[in-house]
GROMACS .gro file of C-alpha atoms in nm:
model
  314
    1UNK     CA    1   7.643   8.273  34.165
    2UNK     CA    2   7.405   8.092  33.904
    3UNK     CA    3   7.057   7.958  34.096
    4UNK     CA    4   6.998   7.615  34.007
    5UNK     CA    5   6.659   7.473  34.008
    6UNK     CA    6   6.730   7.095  34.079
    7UNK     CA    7   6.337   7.048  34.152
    8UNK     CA    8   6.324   7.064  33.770
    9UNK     CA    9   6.661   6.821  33.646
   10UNK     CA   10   6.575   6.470  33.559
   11UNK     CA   11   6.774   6.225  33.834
   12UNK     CA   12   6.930   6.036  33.564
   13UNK     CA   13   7.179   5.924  33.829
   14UNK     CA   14   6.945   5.770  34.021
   15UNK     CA   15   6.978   5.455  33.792
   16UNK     CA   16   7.345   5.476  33.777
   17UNK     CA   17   7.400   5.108  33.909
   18UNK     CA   18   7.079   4.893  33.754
   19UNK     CA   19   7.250   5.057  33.469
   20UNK     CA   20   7.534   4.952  33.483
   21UNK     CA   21   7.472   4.623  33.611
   22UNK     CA   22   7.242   4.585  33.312
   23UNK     CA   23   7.525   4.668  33.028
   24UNK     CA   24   7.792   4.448  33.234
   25UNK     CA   25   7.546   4.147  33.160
   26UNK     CA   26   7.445   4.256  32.786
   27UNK     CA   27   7.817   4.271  32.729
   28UNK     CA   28   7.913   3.928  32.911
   29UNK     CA   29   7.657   3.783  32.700
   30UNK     CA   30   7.732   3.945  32.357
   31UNK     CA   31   8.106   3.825  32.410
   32UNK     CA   32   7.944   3.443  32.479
   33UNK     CA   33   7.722   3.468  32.166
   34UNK     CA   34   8.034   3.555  31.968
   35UNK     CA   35   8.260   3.273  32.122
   36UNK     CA   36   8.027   2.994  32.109
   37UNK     CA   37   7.776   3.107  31.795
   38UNK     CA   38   8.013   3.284  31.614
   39UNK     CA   39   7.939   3.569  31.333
   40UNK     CA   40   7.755   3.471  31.022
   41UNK     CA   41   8.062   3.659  30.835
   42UNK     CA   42   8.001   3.730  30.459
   43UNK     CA   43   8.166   3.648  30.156
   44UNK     CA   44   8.353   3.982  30.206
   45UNK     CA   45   8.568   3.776  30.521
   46UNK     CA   46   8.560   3.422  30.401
   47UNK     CA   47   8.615   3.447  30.033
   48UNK     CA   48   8.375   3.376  29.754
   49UNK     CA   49   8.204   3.427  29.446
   50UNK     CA   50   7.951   3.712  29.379
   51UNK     CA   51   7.789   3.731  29.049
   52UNK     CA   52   7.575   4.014  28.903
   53UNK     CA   53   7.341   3.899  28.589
   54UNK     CA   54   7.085   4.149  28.454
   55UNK     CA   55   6.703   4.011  28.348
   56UNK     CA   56   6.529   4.159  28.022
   57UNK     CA   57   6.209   4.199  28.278
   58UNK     CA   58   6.165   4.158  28.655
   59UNK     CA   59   6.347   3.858  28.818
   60UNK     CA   60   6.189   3.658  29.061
   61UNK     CA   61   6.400   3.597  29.304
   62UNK     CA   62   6.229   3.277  29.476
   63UNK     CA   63   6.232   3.136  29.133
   64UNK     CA   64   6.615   3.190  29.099
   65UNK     CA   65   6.730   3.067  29.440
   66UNK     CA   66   6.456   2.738  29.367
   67UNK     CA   67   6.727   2.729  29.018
   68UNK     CA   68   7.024   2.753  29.217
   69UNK     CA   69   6.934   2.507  29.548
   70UNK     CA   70   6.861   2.239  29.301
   71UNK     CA   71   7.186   2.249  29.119
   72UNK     CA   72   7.313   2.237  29.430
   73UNK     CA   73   7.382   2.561  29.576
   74UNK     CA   74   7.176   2.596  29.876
   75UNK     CA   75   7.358   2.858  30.076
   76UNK     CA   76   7.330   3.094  29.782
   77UNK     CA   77   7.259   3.474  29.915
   78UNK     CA   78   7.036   3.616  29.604
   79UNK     CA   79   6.919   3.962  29.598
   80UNK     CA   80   6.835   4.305  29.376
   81UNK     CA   81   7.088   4.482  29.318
   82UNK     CA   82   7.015   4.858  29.195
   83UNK     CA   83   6.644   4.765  29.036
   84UNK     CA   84   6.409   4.436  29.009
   85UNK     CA   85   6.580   4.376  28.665
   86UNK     CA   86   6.965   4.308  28.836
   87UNK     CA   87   7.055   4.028  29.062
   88UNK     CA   88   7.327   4.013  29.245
   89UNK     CA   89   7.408   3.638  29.363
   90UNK     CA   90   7.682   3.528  29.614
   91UNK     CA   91   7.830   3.195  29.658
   92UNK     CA   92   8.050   3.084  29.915
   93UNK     CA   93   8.380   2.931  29.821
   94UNK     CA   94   8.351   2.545  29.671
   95UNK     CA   95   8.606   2.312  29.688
   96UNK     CA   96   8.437   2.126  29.427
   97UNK     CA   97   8.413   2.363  29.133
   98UNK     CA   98   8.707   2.591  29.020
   99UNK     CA   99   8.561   2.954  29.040
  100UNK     CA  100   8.647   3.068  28.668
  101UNK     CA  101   8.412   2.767  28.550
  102UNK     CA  102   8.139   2.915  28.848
  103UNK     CA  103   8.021   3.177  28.691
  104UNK     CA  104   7.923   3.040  28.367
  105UNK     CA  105   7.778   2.743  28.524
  106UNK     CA  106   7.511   2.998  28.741
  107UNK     CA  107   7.424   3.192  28.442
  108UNK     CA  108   7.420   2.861  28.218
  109UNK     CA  109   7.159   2.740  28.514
  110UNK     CA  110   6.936   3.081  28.511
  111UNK     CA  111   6.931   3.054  28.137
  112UNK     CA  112   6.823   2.722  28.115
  113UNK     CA  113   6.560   2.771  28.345
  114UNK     CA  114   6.472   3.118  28.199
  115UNK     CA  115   6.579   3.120  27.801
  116UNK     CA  116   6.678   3.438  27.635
  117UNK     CA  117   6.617   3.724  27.930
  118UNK     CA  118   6.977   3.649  28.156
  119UNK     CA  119   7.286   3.810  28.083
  120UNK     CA  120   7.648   3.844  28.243
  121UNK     CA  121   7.710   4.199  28.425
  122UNK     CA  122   8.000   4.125  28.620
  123UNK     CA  123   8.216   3.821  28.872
  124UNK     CA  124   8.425   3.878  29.085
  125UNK     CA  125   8.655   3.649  29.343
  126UNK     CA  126   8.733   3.699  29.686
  127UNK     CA  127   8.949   3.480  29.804
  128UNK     CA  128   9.020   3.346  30.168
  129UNK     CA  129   9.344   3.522  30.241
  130UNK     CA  130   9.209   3.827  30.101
  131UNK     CA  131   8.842   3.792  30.357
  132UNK     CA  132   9.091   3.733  30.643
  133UNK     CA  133   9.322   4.037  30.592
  134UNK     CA  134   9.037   4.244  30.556
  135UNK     CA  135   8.876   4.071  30.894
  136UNK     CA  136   9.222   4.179  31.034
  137UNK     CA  137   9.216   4.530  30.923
  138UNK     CA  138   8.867   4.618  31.046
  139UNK     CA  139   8.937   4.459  31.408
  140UNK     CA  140   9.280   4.672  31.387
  141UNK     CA  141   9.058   4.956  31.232
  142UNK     CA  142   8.787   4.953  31.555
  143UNK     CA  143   9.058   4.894  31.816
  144UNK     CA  144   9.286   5.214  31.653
  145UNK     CA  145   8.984   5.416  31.667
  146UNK     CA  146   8.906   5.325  32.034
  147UNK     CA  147   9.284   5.418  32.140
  148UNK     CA  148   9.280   5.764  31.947
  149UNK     CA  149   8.944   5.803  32.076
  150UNK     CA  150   9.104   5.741  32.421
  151UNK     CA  151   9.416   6.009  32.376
  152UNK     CA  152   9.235   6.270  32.260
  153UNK     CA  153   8.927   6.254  32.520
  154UNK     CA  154   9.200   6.232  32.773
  155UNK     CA  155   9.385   6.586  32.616
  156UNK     CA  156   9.067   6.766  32.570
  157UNK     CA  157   8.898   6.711  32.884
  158UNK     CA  158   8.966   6.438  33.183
  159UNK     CA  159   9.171   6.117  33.223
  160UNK     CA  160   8.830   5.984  33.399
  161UNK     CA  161   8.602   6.114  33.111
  162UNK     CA  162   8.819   5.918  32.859
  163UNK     CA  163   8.810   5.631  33.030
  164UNK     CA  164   8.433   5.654  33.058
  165UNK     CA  165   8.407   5.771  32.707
  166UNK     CA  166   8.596   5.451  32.581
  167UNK     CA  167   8.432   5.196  32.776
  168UNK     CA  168   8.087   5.341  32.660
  169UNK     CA  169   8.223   5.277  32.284
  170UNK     CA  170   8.331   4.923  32.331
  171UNK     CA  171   8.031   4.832  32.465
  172UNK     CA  172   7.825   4.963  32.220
  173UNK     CA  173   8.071   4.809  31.989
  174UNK     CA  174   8.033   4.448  32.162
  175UNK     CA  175   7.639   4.482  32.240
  176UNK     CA  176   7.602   4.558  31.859
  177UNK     CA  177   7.824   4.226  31.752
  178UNK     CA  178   7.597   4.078  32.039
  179UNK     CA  179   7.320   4.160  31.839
  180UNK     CA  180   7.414   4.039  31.475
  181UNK     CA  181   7.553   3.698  31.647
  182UNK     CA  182   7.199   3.632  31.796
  183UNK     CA  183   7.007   3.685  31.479
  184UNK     CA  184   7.234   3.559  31.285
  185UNK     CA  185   7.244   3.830  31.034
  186UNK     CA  186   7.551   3.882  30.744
  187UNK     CA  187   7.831   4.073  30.876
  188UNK     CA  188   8.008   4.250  30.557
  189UNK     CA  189   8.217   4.517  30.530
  190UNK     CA  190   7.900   4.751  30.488
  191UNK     CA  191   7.813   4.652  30.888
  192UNK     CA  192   8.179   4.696  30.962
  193UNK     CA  193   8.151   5.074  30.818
  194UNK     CA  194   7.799   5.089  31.012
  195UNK     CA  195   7.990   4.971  31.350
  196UNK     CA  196   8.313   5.274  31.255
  197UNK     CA  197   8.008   5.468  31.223
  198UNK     CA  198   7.843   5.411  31.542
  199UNK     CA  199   8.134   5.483  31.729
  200UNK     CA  200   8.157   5.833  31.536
  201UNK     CA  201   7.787   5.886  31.657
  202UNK     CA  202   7.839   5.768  32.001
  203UNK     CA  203   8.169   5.970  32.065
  204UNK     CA  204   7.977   6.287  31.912
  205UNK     CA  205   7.725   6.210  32.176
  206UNK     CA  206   7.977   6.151  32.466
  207UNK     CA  207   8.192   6.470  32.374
  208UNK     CA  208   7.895   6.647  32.414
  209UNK     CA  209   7.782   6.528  32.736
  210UNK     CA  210   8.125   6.565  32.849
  211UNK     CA  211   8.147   6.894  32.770
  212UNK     CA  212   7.820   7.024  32.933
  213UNK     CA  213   7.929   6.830  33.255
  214UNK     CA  214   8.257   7.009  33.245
  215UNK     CA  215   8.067   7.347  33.194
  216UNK     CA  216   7.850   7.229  33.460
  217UNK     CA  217   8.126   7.190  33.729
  218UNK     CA  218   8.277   7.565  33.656
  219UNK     CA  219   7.951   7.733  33.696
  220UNK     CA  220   7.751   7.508  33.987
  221UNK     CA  221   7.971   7.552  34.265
  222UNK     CA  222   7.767   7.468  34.561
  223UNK     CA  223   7.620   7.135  34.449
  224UNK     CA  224   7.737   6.747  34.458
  225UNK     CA  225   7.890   6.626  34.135
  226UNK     CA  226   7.566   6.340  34.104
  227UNK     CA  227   7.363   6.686  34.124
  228UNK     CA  228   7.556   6.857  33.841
  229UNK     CA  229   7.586   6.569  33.612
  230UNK     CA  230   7.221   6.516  33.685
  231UNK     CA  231   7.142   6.855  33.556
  232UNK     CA  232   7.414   6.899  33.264
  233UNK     CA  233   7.258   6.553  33.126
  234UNK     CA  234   6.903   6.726  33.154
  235UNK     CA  235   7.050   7.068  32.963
  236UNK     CA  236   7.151   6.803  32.688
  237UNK     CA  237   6.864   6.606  32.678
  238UNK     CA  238   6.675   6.820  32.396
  239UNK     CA  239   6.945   6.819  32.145
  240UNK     CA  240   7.024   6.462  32.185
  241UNK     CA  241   6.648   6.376  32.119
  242UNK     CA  242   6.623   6.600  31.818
  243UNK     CA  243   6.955   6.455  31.737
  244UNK     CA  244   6.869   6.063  31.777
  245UNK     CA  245   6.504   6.095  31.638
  246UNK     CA  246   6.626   6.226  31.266
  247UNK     CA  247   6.878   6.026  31.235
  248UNK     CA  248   6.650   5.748  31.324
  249UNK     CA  249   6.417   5.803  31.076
  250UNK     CA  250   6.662   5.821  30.805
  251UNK     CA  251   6.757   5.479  30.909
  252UNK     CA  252   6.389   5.390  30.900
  253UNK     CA  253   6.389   5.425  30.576
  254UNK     CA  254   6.680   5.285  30.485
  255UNK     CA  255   6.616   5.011  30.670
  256UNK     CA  256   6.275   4.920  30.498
  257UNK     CA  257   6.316   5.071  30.160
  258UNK     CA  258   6.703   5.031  30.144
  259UNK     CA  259   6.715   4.683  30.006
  260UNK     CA  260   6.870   4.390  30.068
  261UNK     CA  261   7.254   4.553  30.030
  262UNK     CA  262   7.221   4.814  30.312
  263UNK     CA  263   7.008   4.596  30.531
  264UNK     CA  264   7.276   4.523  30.790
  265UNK     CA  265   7.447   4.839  30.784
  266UNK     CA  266   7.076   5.023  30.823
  267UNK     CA  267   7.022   4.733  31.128
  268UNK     CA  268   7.368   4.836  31.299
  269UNK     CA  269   7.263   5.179  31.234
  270UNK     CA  270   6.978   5.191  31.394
  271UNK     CA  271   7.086   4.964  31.703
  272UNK     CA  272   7.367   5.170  31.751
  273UNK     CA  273   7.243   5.492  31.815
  274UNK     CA  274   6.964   5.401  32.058
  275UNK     CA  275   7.261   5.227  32.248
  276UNK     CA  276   7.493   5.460  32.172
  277UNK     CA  277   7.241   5.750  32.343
  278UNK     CA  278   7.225   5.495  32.642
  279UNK     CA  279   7.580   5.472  32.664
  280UNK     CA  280   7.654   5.828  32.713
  281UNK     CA  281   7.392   5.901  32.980
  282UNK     CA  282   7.477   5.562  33.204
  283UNK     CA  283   7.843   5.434  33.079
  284UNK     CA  284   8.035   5.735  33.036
  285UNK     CA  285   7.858   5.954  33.294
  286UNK     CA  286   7.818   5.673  33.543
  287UNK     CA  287   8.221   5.607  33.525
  288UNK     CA  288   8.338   5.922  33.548
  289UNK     CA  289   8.128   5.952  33.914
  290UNK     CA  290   8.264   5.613  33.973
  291UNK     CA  291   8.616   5.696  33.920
  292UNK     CA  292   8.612   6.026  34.143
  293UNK     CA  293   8.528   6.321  33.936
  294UNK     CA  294   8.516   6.637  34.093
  295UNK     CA  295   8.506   7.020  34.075
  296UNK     CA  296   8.836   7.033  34.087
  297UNK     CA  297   8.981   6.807  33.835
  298UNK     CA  298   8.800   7.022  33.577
  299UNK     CA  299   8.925   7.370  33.697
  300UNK     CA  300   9.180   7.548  33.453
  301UNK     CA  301   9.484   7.592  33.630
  302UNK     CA  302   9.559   7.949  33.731
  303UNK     CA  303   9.689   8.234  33.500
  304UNK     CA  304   9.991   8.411  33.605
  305UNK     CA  305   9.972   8.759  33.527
  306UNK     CA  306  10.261   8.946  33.330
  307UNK     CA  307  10.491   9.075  33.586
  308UNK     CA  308  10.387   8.948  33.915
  309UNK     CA  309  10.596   8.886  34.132
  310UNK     CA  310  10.588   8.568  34.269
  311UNK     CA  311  10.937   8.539  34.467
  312UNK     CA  312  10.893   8.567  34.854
  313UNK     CA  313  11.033   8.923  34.960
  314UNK     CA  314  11.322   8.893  35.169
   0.00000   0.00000   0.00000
């Protein structure tokens, strides 16, 4: 039998239900911020006009969105786009100008105010039936990935670990939509790839926790299951910080060297794994102890050997 030194294993359990009662109000209150502020969705979901024009030396921005708010574009997003010397403008969709005639009115505007240096690079139209099919398919998108998430936790390990596993991804999922409803910050399909992303992180996380717990239960035998999932979550605890920590400071500098284009998704990034390494410690953990987990539920069912007998002899 292995000796377990408990003396040593961080009582992560011990905060099991402040935990919990702390994500069940983050999540009640992400899911108000969404139904009464709404999501500042980007030109990706309502339609719109973006327009890349290309400077002959480096554009001041200020000076171009002072251009544009005067002619009467306010709500114009303006922003580098690859170097200082490309701008990449987006306008929302305007009843009052037909979006062929847009384009050519913006750079006619830039050029006025800055003679000879602006040129056209691209514009493009997204319309509103095309920015809510694609609103559609990334909600269908998440929720697939949640159910398939669901199935195959359930194969691979526990029925109570995939429940666990799934409600730690939607509420990382709905804390993170929390978040970008409360700042107020663009949500475009590069934040709906971040949030995909985030639940890839936080299921890698989860799988792994699972796994050690499962390991945990086959080898402790002597021990409560708060006491092994206690001390499988300890045993994990140095690969998820080596884990979280790089991949943090990637996002670090994405986040503040990125640019304006990768902002969001660098923002949903970096929210989501800190809550996504919460989630698998005190959502998918605490559930599974909620819901009854045991020794053994985990146990592989017996082997029958070749050629045993198992008849009663008469």
């Amino acid at each position: 039998m292995i000796a377990i030194n408990f003396n040593n294993t961080i009582n992560f359990m011990r905060l099991k239900v402040p935990a919990l009662i702390l994500s069940g109000i983050l999540v009640i209150a992400s899911l108000g911020l969404m139904a009464t502020k709404g999501m500042n969705w980007g030109l990706d979901f309502t339609g719109g006009t973006v327009i890349e024009v290309g400077y002959q030396r480096d554009a001041d921005l200020s000076a171009v969105r002072s251009v544009l708010a005067d002619a009467g574009f306010p709500d114009a997003v303006v922003q580098y786009f690859g170097s200082s010397r490309e701008v990449l403008i987006r306008i929302g969709p305007r009843d009052d100008i037909e979006q062929v005639t847009l384009g050519e009115q913006v750079l006619r505007l830039l050029g006025e105010a800055d003679p000879g240096t602006v040129d056209m690079r691209r514009i493009e139209y997204v319309g509103p039936s095309v920015g809510a099919e694609l609103k559609e398919q990334g909600g269908l998108a998440t929720l697939a990935a949640l159910i398939c998430i669901l199935i195959y936790v359930a194969f691979r390990f526990e029925w109570r670990f995939a429940l666990g596993a799934v409600a730690a991804l939607a509420h990382d999922v709905i804390i993170t939509l929390g978040l970008f409803s409360l700042l107020g910050l663009e949500f475009d399909l590069t934040v709906l790839a971040a949030v995909l992303a985030v639940i890839g992180y936080s299921l890698n996380d989860t799988i792994v926790v699972c796994d050690r717990i499962r390991e945990g239960f086959r080898r402790i035998r002597e021990s409560e299951p708060v006491e092994v999932v206690n001390e499988s979550l300890t045993g994990t605890m140095s690969r998820t910080i080596i884990t979280s920590l790089t991949t943090i400071l990637v996002l670090l500098v994405l986040f503040f060297k990125g640019g304006e284009l990768i902002h969001g998704f660098a923002t949903a990034l970096l929210f989501g794994v800190v809550i996504g390494t919460y989630s698998s410690v005190y959502i998918a953990s605490s559930m599974s102890l909620l819901l009854g987990i045991s020794r053994e539920d985990l146990m592989p069912p017996p082997v029958e050997k070749e050629g045993e007998n198992t008849e009663p002899l008469l």
